[in-house]
Amino acid sequence: MPQYILALDQGTTSSRAILFDRQGQVVACAQQEYPQHFPQPGWVEHDPLDIWNSQLACARQVLREFNVSARQVAAIGIANQRETTVVWDRATGEPIARAIVWQDRRTAGACDRLREAGHARLVGRSTGLELDAYFSATKLQWLLENVPGARERAERGELCFGTIDSWLAYKLCGRHVTDVSNASRTMLYNIHSMRWDPALLDLFGVPSAMLPEVVRSSEQVGVVDAGWFGGPIPLSGIAGDQQAATFGQACYDKGMVKNTYGTGCFMLMHAGYVPPVSRNRLLATVGWKVDGRTDYMLEGSVFMAGATVQWLRDGLGIIKQSSDVEALATSVPDAGGVMLVPAFVGLGAPHWDPYARGTIVGMTRGTTAAHIARAAVEAIAYQSAELLAAMQKDAACPVREVRADGGAARNDLLMQFQADLLGVPVVRPAVTETTALGAAYLAGLAQGFWASREEIGALWRAQRRFEPAMGADLRAELRGRWARAVEHAKGWIEH
């Protein structure tokens, strides 16, 4: 009898594979970073073959090192970086160009022109999204217009478009599919009709022949080629990483909130079973579709969270590895008045300013590397506090707690400062790999490995609860100072 679920957690800077048991516990894990490409300021690219090769290597490593055969694995689930856009040859499976990453801002000008022409309302009404370069549609449009022959080949049906889940599913089992959660992030999918939207395809010039089939988040969509892992394994769970993390955090009821502290920072609130409408520039997005029911979310996106710590490591060289940041930041009692706004690729919700740029204010001759490190950690919390404030306005319901996950959720300094800024408890679960766990749960549900959401919800456990300890006056003062710093970062690039 199969004993495990294998989750493929394909992230922005690394690929991981995690093996889970029936209790939702991590049995084994492997991770590989892969190259990031920055060909021009504001451009971010990945080689799709680097993504595939690193993901395949991780999965094989997990199975080999733990001596697990394919027949012991009930299913594979995929959680993936969202919006990153891949186009490949349908016959050969070869990408026609590097993938354009969700962080990439090259199409900001195209979005401006569409907005000026009055198309933002159509996009928002149909997709629940902002008309922004963050999403896939203008990235795909750019590839069709800038890769020689791409548009003609796409119209002939020779090319496939997909987000990273589609790319991995195609490589694993030869099917061209995406799930509803990833489709809802392309700016081409209507979250009311649950179909690719003809008006949006026409607006962005996307041939329908290159679109993937949209499937449920939990269903068997194919069988992985036996050659990859020594035997066939069902592929039966797919979700964008943030939706997968929300599912892994057992946020199954309206008003529950999770925040993932990864490369970016993504806060999702369960909004019920009809598409929500945000009046505070949050996104309405599909959470998942399971057993015929679609769950919707309100989402706020921060583009630079853990990536800010990577910048301290790689750009400034003030830490040797990302995990060193907590010790450096806690070596000083506070940030010494320094505010770091990590708008390196613009600002996400609730500002949506692609022309903002990274800014440090408040430095003096006494400012040290430790103060900058602390300001970088605190910046993650400030950005997330803005998101929760917007969510509470939209949802008009009190938030009892925020469930935290992702790599930076292990940072106690960050978690406590986050609770202080929010004024509500932040809860870190016993299993912080909730993105992969959500993909595993979705895959396992489809195969009967777990019987129901109720069974899964009962597996969730808190590891630590961070209670707010900051006074209301200081909280208001700090958040006001942050708002001033953000204003300095906005609109820095002329356009």
XYZ file of N, CA, C and O in Angstrom, residues 80-213:
536
model
N 3.633 25.790 -7.206
C 4.572 26.489 -8.092
C 4.535 27.993 -7.907
O 3.514 28.563 -7.525
N 5.703 28.630 -8.214
C 5.710 30.081 -8.361
C 4.680 30.426 -9.432
O 4.608 29.794 -10.476
N 3.891 31.444 -9.159
C 2.795 31.777 -10.060
C 3.211 32.883 -11.035
O 4.207 33.561 -10.836
N 2.404 33.042 -12.076
C 2.526 34.131 -13.060
C 3.739 34.018 -13.980
O 3.752 34.581 -15.074
N 4.808 33.356 -13.541
C 5.988 33.186 -14.390
C 5.568 32.457 -15.663
O 4.887 31.439 -15.617
N 6.004 32.978 -16.798
C 5.422 32.637 -18.092
C 6.405 31.887 -18.983
O 7.510 32.362 -19.237
N 5.975 30.715 -19.439
C 6.797 29.847 -20.286
C 6.061 29.594 -21.594
O 4.846 29.367 -21.598
N 6.795 29.608 -22.691
C 6.258 29.199 -23.992
C 7.196 28.142 -24.552
O 8.416 28.343 -24.578
N 6.627 27.031 -24.990
C 7.468 25.947 -25.509
C 6.841 25.314 -26.749
O 5.660 25.481 -27.022
N 7.678 24.587 -27.478
C 7.276 23.903 -28.698
C 6.457 22.671 -28.327
O 6.914 21.819 -27.576
N 5.262 22.580 -28.866
C 4.359 21.481 -28.511
C 4.936 20.126 -28.902
O 4.744 19.115 -28.192
N 5.657 20.063 -29.999
C 6.168 18.780 -30.498
C 7.446 18.352 -29.796
O 7.613 17.179 -29.439
N 8.365 19.287 -29.578
C 9.674 18.934 -29.026
C 9.768 19.126 -27.520
O 10.663 18.571 -26.877
N 8.865 19.927 -26.955
C 8.951 20.232 -25.533
C 10.061 21.204 -25.181
O 10.362 21.404 -24.002
N 10.647 21.861 -26.185
C 11.740 22.798 -25.948
C 11.195 24.217 -25.792
O 10.379 24.666 -26.615
N 11.625 24.951 -24.766
C 11.177 26.345 -24.625
C 11.719 27.209 -25.760
O 12.835 26.967 -26.259
N 10.952 28.209 -26.166
C 11.385 29.083 -27.257
C 12.175 30.282 -26.738
O 12.785 31.009 -27.528
N 12.176 30.491 -25.435
C 12.896 31.613 -24.819
C 12.947 31.344 -23.320
O 12.317 30.407 -22.816
N 13.707 32.146 -22.618
C 13.660 32.062 -21.161
C 12.262 32.437 -20.657
O 11.542 33.206 -21.289
N 11.919 31.889 -19.503
C 10.663 32.257 -18.844
C 10.780 33.680 -18.306
O 11.837 34.090 -17.805
N 9.698 34.430 -18.404
C 9.633 35.766 -17.806
C 9.004 35.619 -16.423
O 7.876 35.140 -16.282
N 9.752 36.015 -15.393
C 9.397 35.744 -14.006
C 8.364 36.751 -13.508
O 8.293 37.891 -13.991
N 7.579 36.341 -12.544
C 6.531 37.202 -11.983
C 7.063 38.548 -11.521
O 6.368 39.563 -11.579
N 8.332 38.613 -11.092
C 8.913 39.862 -10.609
C 9.256 40.831 -11.738
O 9.519 42.006 -11.491
N 9.275 40.354 -12.970
C 9.747 41.137 -14.117
C 8.816 42.317 -14.393
O 7.594 42.188 -14.359
N 9.413 43.478 -14.671
C 8.623 44.701 -14.867
C 8.696 45.250 -16.290
O 8.281 46.392 -16.540
N 9.187 44.472 -17.244
C 9.398 45.025 -18.592
C 8.107 45.472 -19.270
O 8.137 46.286 -20.205
N 6.962 44.911 -18.850
C 5.717 45.267 -19.519
C 4.901 46.314 -18.760
O 3.716 46.505 -19.036
N 5.539 47.008 -17.835
C 4.827 48.050 -17.084
C 4.280 49.125 -18.025
O 3.148 49.607 -17.858
N 5.058 49.494 -19.027
C 4.606 50.506 -19.977
C 3.407 50.042 -20.779
O 2.473 50.817 -21.042
N 3.408 48.764 -21.165
C 2.264 48.210 -21.895
C 1.010 48.258 -21.026
O -0.090 48.561 -21.515
N 1.173 47.981 -19.751
C 0.027 48.051 -18.833
C -0.474 49.486 -18.697
O -1.685 49.725 -18.643
N 0.451 50.434 -18.650
C 0.057 51.850 -18.593
C -0.803 52.218 -19.799
O -1.832 52.886 -19.662
N -0.371 51.786 -20.977
C -1.101 52.132 -22.200
C -2.496 51.498 -22.209
O -3.470 52.132 -22.617
N -2.590 50.265 -21.748
C -3.894 49.610 -21.666
C -4.805 50.305 -20.646
O -6.004 50.467 -20.867
N -4.199 50.746 -19.560
C -4.963 51.436 -18.521
C -5.475 52.779 -19.059
O -6.633 53.154 -18.848
N -4.582 53.492 -19.754
C -4.963 54.787 -20.324
C -6.055 54.633 -21.381
O -6.863 55.534 -21.591
N -6.087 53.469 -22.027
C -7.115 53.210 -23.039
C -8.422 52.730 -22.415
O -9.387 52.429 -23.130
N -8.448 52.617 -21.091
C -9.695 52.294 -20.400
C -9.979 50.819 -20.195
O -11.135 50.439 -19.956
N -8.947 49.965 -20.261
C -9.185 48.523 -20.172
C -9.071 47.959 -18.753
O -9.325 46.768 -18.552
N -8.675 48.775 -17.788
C -8.478 48.261 -16.423
C -9.780 47.716 -15.839
O -9.770 46.708 -15.112
N -10.879 48.326 -16.167
C -12.165 47.891 -15.605
C -12.529 46.499 -16.117
O -13.002 45.646 -15.338
N -12.312 46.248 -17.402
C -12.576 44.917 -17.972
C -11.728 43.866 -17.273
O -12.235 42.806 -16.876
N -10.442 44.163 -17.104
C -9.539 43.217 -16.463
C -9.975 42.942 -15.026
O -10.088 41.794 -14.596
N -10.249 44.011 -14.275
C -10.638 43.840 -12.885
C -11.953 43.107 -12.725
O -12.087 42.224 -11.873
N -12.926 43.464 -13.557
C -14.259 42.851 -13.449
C -14.210 41.364 -13.790
O -14.872 40.548 -13.152
N -13.410 40.997 -14.775
C -13.380 39.606 -15.236
C -12.462 38.718 -14.408
O -12.786 37.560 -14.136
N -11.312 39.269 -14.003
C -10.269 38.434 -13.394
C -10.077 38.655 -11.902
O -9.436 37.833 -11.244
N -10.565 39.789 -11.369
C -10.307 40.122 -9.974
C -8.918 40.673 -9.727
O -8.530 40.896 -8.583
N -8.156 40.913 -10.794
C -6.765 41.339 -10.681
C -6.600 42.806 -11.056
O -7.446 43.399 -11.730
N -5.491 43.376 -10.636
C -5.065 44.683 -11.126
C -4.462 44.513 -12.525
O -3.872 43.462 -12.845
N -4.595 45.530 -13.347
C -3.919 45.529 -14.645
C -2.459 45.875 -14.375
O -2.081 47.039 -14.253
N -1.622 44.830 -14.260
C -0.252 45.035 -13.806
C 0.682 44.044 -14.493
O 0.283 42.924 -14.864
N 1.952 44.460 -14.608
C 2.968 43.620 -15.235
C 3.284 42.363 -14.439
O 3.941 41.447 -14.941
N 2.827 42.302 -13.206
C 3.013 41.138 -12.335
C 2.440 39.872 -12.962
O 2.999 38.776 -12.849
N 1.313 39.994 -13.663
C 0.572 38.832 -14.129
C 1.059 38.378 -15.513
O 1.862 39.039 -16.157
N 0.536 37.248 -15.963
C 1.142 36.558 -17.113
C 0.806 37.169 -18.467
O 1.595 37.051 -19.405
N -0.363 37.799 -18.605
C -0.863 38.145 -19.934
C 0.095 39.016 -20.735
O 0.385 38.725 -21.900
N 0.596 40.107 -20.127
C 1.483 40.985 -20.893
C 2.863 40.359 -21.081
O 3.571 40.700 -22.031
N 3.256 39.463 -20.195
C 4.515 38.727 -20.396
C 4.408 37.837 -21.636
O 5.310 37.779 -22.479
N 3.270 37.128 -21.744
C 3.030 36.279 -22.913
C 2.946 37.123 -24.177
O 3.525 36.773 -25.221
N 2.264 38.238 -24.096
C 2.167 39.155 -25.240
C 3.562 39.604 -25.680
O 3.865 39.636 -26.877
N 4.425 39.900 -24.715
C 5.788 40.337 -25.042
C 6.553 39.234 -25.765
O 7.245 39.491 -26.765
N 6.436 38.011 -25.303
C 7.137 36.896 -25.951
C 6.628 36.696 -27.374
O 7.417 36.478 -28.306
N 5.316 36.784 -27.570
C 4.757 36.601 -28.905
C 5.219 37.689 -29.867
O 5.369 37.448 -31.069
N 5.455 38.876 -29.324
C 5.853 39.995 -30.181
C 7.358 40.116 -30.378
O 7.806 40.762 -31.328
N 8.150 39.493 -29.496
C 9.589 39.712 -29.536
C 10.436 38.484 -29.861
O 11.622 38.622 -30.158
N 9.862 37.306 -29.806
C 10.579 36.106 -30.242
C 10.225 35.879 -31.712
O 9.045 35.718 -32.047
N 11.210 35.892 -32.609
C 10.925 35.778 -34.051
C 10.060 34.559 -34.380
O 10.359 33.440 -33.960
N 8.979 34.817 -35.105
C 8.111 33.746 -35.570
C 7.149 33.198 -34.531
O 6.329 32.328 -34.852
N 7.211 33.703 -33.304
C 6.417 33.096 -32.230
C 4.914 33.245 -32.474
O 4.156 32.287 -32.294
N 4.482 34.431 -32.876
C 3.043 34.636 -33.041
C 2.484 33.732 -34.145
O 1.428 33.098 -33.960
N 3.165 33.645 -35.253
C 2.685 32.800 -36.338
C 2.632 31.337 -35.920
O 1.670 30.619 -36.225
N 3.646 30.887 -35.206
C 3.668 29.490 -34.747
C 2.569 29.241 -33.717
O 1.942 28.175 -33.710
N 2.313 30.233 -32.844
C 1.259 30.082 -31.847
C -0.103 29.968 -32.516
O -0.941 29.143 -32.119
N -0.336 30.768 -33.543
C -1.621 30.730 -34.233
C -1.824 29.418 -34.978
O -2.963 28.977 -35.181
N -0.725 28.758 -35.368
C -0.819 27.454 -36.024
C -0.956 26.307 -35.013
O -1.027 25.144 -35.397
N -0.942 26.637 -33.723
C -1.079 25.614 -32.702
C 0.197 24.871 -32.373
O 0.160 23.820 -31.724
N 1.349 25.429 -32.790
C 2.616 24.744 -32.588
C 3.237 25.041 -31.218
O 4.178 24.344 -30.807
N 2.748 26.057 -30.524
C 3.345 26.468 -29.254
C 2.362 26.306 -28.102
O 1.160 26.460 -28.264
N 2.918 25.998 -26.953
C 2.145 25.919 -25.712
C 2.539 27.069 -24.800
O 3.726 27.363 -24.637
N 1.543 27.678 -24.180
C 1.779 28.635 -23.101
C 1.418 27.972 -21.782
O 0.461 27.204 -21.695
N 2.178 28.303 -20.771
C 1.802 27.835 -19.450
C 2.558 28.557 -18.361
O 3.595 29.173 -18.605
N 1.989 28.511 -17.150
C 2.741 28.903 -15.972
C 3.557 27.674 -15.547
O 3.509 26.626 -16.192
N 4.308 27.776 -14.474
C 5.280 26.730 -14.160
C 4.626 25.377 -13.892
O 5.194 24.323 -14.199
N 3.422 25.374 -13.335
C 2.723 24.097 -13.145
C 2.485 23.391 -14.469
O 2.667 22.178 -14.586
N 2.092 24.165 -15.486
C 1.855 23.596 -16.813
C 3.133 22.996 -17.390
O 3.123 21.907 -17.970
N 4.214 23.736 -17.228
C 5.506 23.295 -17.745
C 5.932 21.983 -17.096
O 6.345 21.026 -17.776
N 5.799 21.892 -15.782
C 6.192 20.673 -15.082
C 5.263 19.513 -15.429
O 5.731 18.377 -15.634
N 3.962 19.766 -15.502
C 3.025 18.699 -15.852
C 3.303 18.162 -17.250
O 3.244 16.946 -17.495
N 3.630 19.049 -18.166
C 3.937 18.642 -19.539
C 5.183 17.760 -19.565
O 5.216 16.727 -20.244
N 6.203 18.160 -18.816
C 7.439 17.377 -18.791
C 7.236 16.042 -18.080
O 7.832 15.029 -18.458
N 6.408 16.033 -17.040
C 6.216 14.811 -16.253
C 5.338 13.787 -16.957
O 5.645 12.595 -16.954
N 4.237 14.257 -17.540
C 3.296 13.274 -18.089
C 2.728 13.635 -19.451
O 1.801 12.971 -19.938
N 3.257 14.699 -20.088
C 2.883 14.999 -21.467
C 1.543 15.691 -21.646
O 1.098 15.882 -22.772
N 0.882 16.094 -20.554
C -0.399 16.778 -20.684
C -0.216 18.286 -20.536
O 0.589 18.753 -19.723
N -0.974 19.034 -21.340
C -0.908 20.497 -21.313
C -2.094 21.005 -20.500
O -3.192 21.232 -21.019
N -1.880 21.163 -19.189
C -2.954 21.529 -18.270
C -2.475 22.612 -17.313
O -1.286 22.844 -17.137
N -3.426 23.273 -16.685
C -3.173 24.136 -15.537
C -4.391 24.006 -14.630
O -5.466 23.596 -15.082
N -4.236 24.315 -13.353
C -5.406 24.243 -12.485
C -6.044 25.621 -12.371
O -5.486 26.635 -12.811
N -7.219 25.655 -11.744
C -7.981 26.901 -11.677
C -7.244 27.998 -10.915
O -7.364 29.188 -11.251
N -6.463 27.636 -9.899
C -5.776 28.668 -9.115
C -4.710 29.361 -9.950
O -4.569 30.582 -9.902
N -3.951 28.602 -10.712
C -2.938 29.206 -11.575
C -3.557 29.951 -12.753
O -3.084 31.025 -13.130
N -4.615 29.381 -13.326
C -5.293 30.069 -14.428
C -5.772 31.447 -13.992
O -5.704 32.418 -14.755
N -6.234 31.541 -12.733
C -6.791 32.810 -12.253
C -5.730 33.886 -12.081
O -6.072 35.045 -11.826
N -4.451 33.536 -12.223
C -3.363 34.509 -12.069
C -2.792 34.972 -13.407
O -1.826 35.732 -13.434
N -3.370 34.536 -14.496
C -2.802 34.868 -15.810
C -3.308 36.193 -16.358
O -2.725 36.741 -17.280
N -4.413 36.718 -15.842
C -5.094 37.901 -16.370
C -5.790 37.580 -17.705
O -6.126 38.469 -18.481
N -6.028 36.273 -17.932
C -6.727 35.815 -19.131
C -7.954 34.975 -18.781
O -8.704 34.581 -19.675
N -8.163 34.705 -17.473
C -9.169 33.745 -17.030
C -10.270 34.467 -16.270
O -9.989 35.266 -15.369
N -11.501 34.177 -16.629
C -12.652 34.815 -15.989
C -13.044 34.007 -14.761
O -13.452 32.850 -14.883
N -12.923 34.617 -13.567
C -13.164 33.874 -12.328
C -14.653 33.756 -12.005
O -15.022 33.098 -11.029
N -15.517 34.353 -12.839
C -16.964 34.205 -12.672
C -17.483 33.061 -13.544
O -18.182 32.178 -13.062
N -17.105 33.064 -14.819
C -17.519 31.990 -15.726
C -16.631 30.764 -15.608
O -16.999 29.684 -16.083
N -15.442 30.924 -14.974
C -14.436 29.858 -14.852
C -14.047 29.331 -16.242
O -13.983 28.138 -16.508
N -13.768 30.279 -17.133
C -13.330 29.957 -18.492
C -12.261 30.960 -18.925
O -12.205 32.073 -18.408
N -11.438 30.572 -19.912
C -10.594 31.561 -20.581
C -11.518 32.588 -21.211
O -12.527 32.220 -21.820
N -11.195 33.855 -21.054
C -12.101 34.931 -21.450
C -11.785 35.415 -22.865
O -10.704 35.956 -23.107
N -12.702 35.239 -23.828
C -12.416 35.641 -25.213
C -12.059 37.122 -25.347
O -11.196 37.482 -26.155
N -12.706 37.986 -24.561
C -12.413 39.418 -24.654
C -10.992 39.715 -24.202
O -10.306 40.580 -24.778
N -10.510 39.011 -23.194
C -9.141 39.227 -22.711
C -8.121 38.625 -23.665
O -7.052 39.208 -23.879
N -8.435 37.472 -24.247
C -7.533 36.898 -25.251
C -7.372 37.861 -26.420
O -6.263 38.046 -26.948
N -8.475 38.491 -26.809
C -8.427 39.461 -27.898
C -7.641 40.704 -27.486
O -6.830 41.228 -28.256
N -7.850 41.173 -26.250
C -7.163 42.372 -25.769
C -5.650 42.182 -25.764
O -4.904 43.093 -26.168
N -5.191 41.016 -25.321
C -3.754 40.778 -25.217
C -3.170 40.053 -26.428
O -1.962 39.782 -26.458
N -4.007 39.745 -27.401
C -3.507 39.121 -28.623
C -2.986 37.717 -28.414
O -1.949 37.338 -28.978
N -3.696 36.931 -27.629
C -3.247 35.577 -27.309
C -4.090 34.559 -28.081
O -5.308 34.485 -27.888
N -3.474 33.756 -28.952
C -4.223 32.704 -29.661
C -4.707 31.629 -28.695
O -3.933 31.123 -27.877
N -5.974 31.262 -28.797
C -6.536 30.278 -27.876
C -5.889 28.905 -28.038
O -5.905 28.094 -27.100
N -5.290 28.651 -29.203
C -4.692 27.341 -29.465
C -3.516 27.032 -28.542
O -3.146 25.861 -28.394
N -2.934 28.057 -27.922
C -1.751 27.808 -27.091
C -2.092 27.691 -25.606
O -1.190 27.514 -24.777
N -3.379 27.759 -25.266
C -3.770 27.752 -23.865
C -3.896 26.326 -23.324
O -4.341 25.422 -24.031
N -3.548 26.125 -22.044
C -3.715 24.801 -21.442
C -5.168 24.525 -21.069
O -5.964 25.442 -20.879
N -5.506 23.242 -20.945
C -6.796 22.839 -20.400
C -6.806 23.157 -18.905
O -5.828 22.915 -18.208
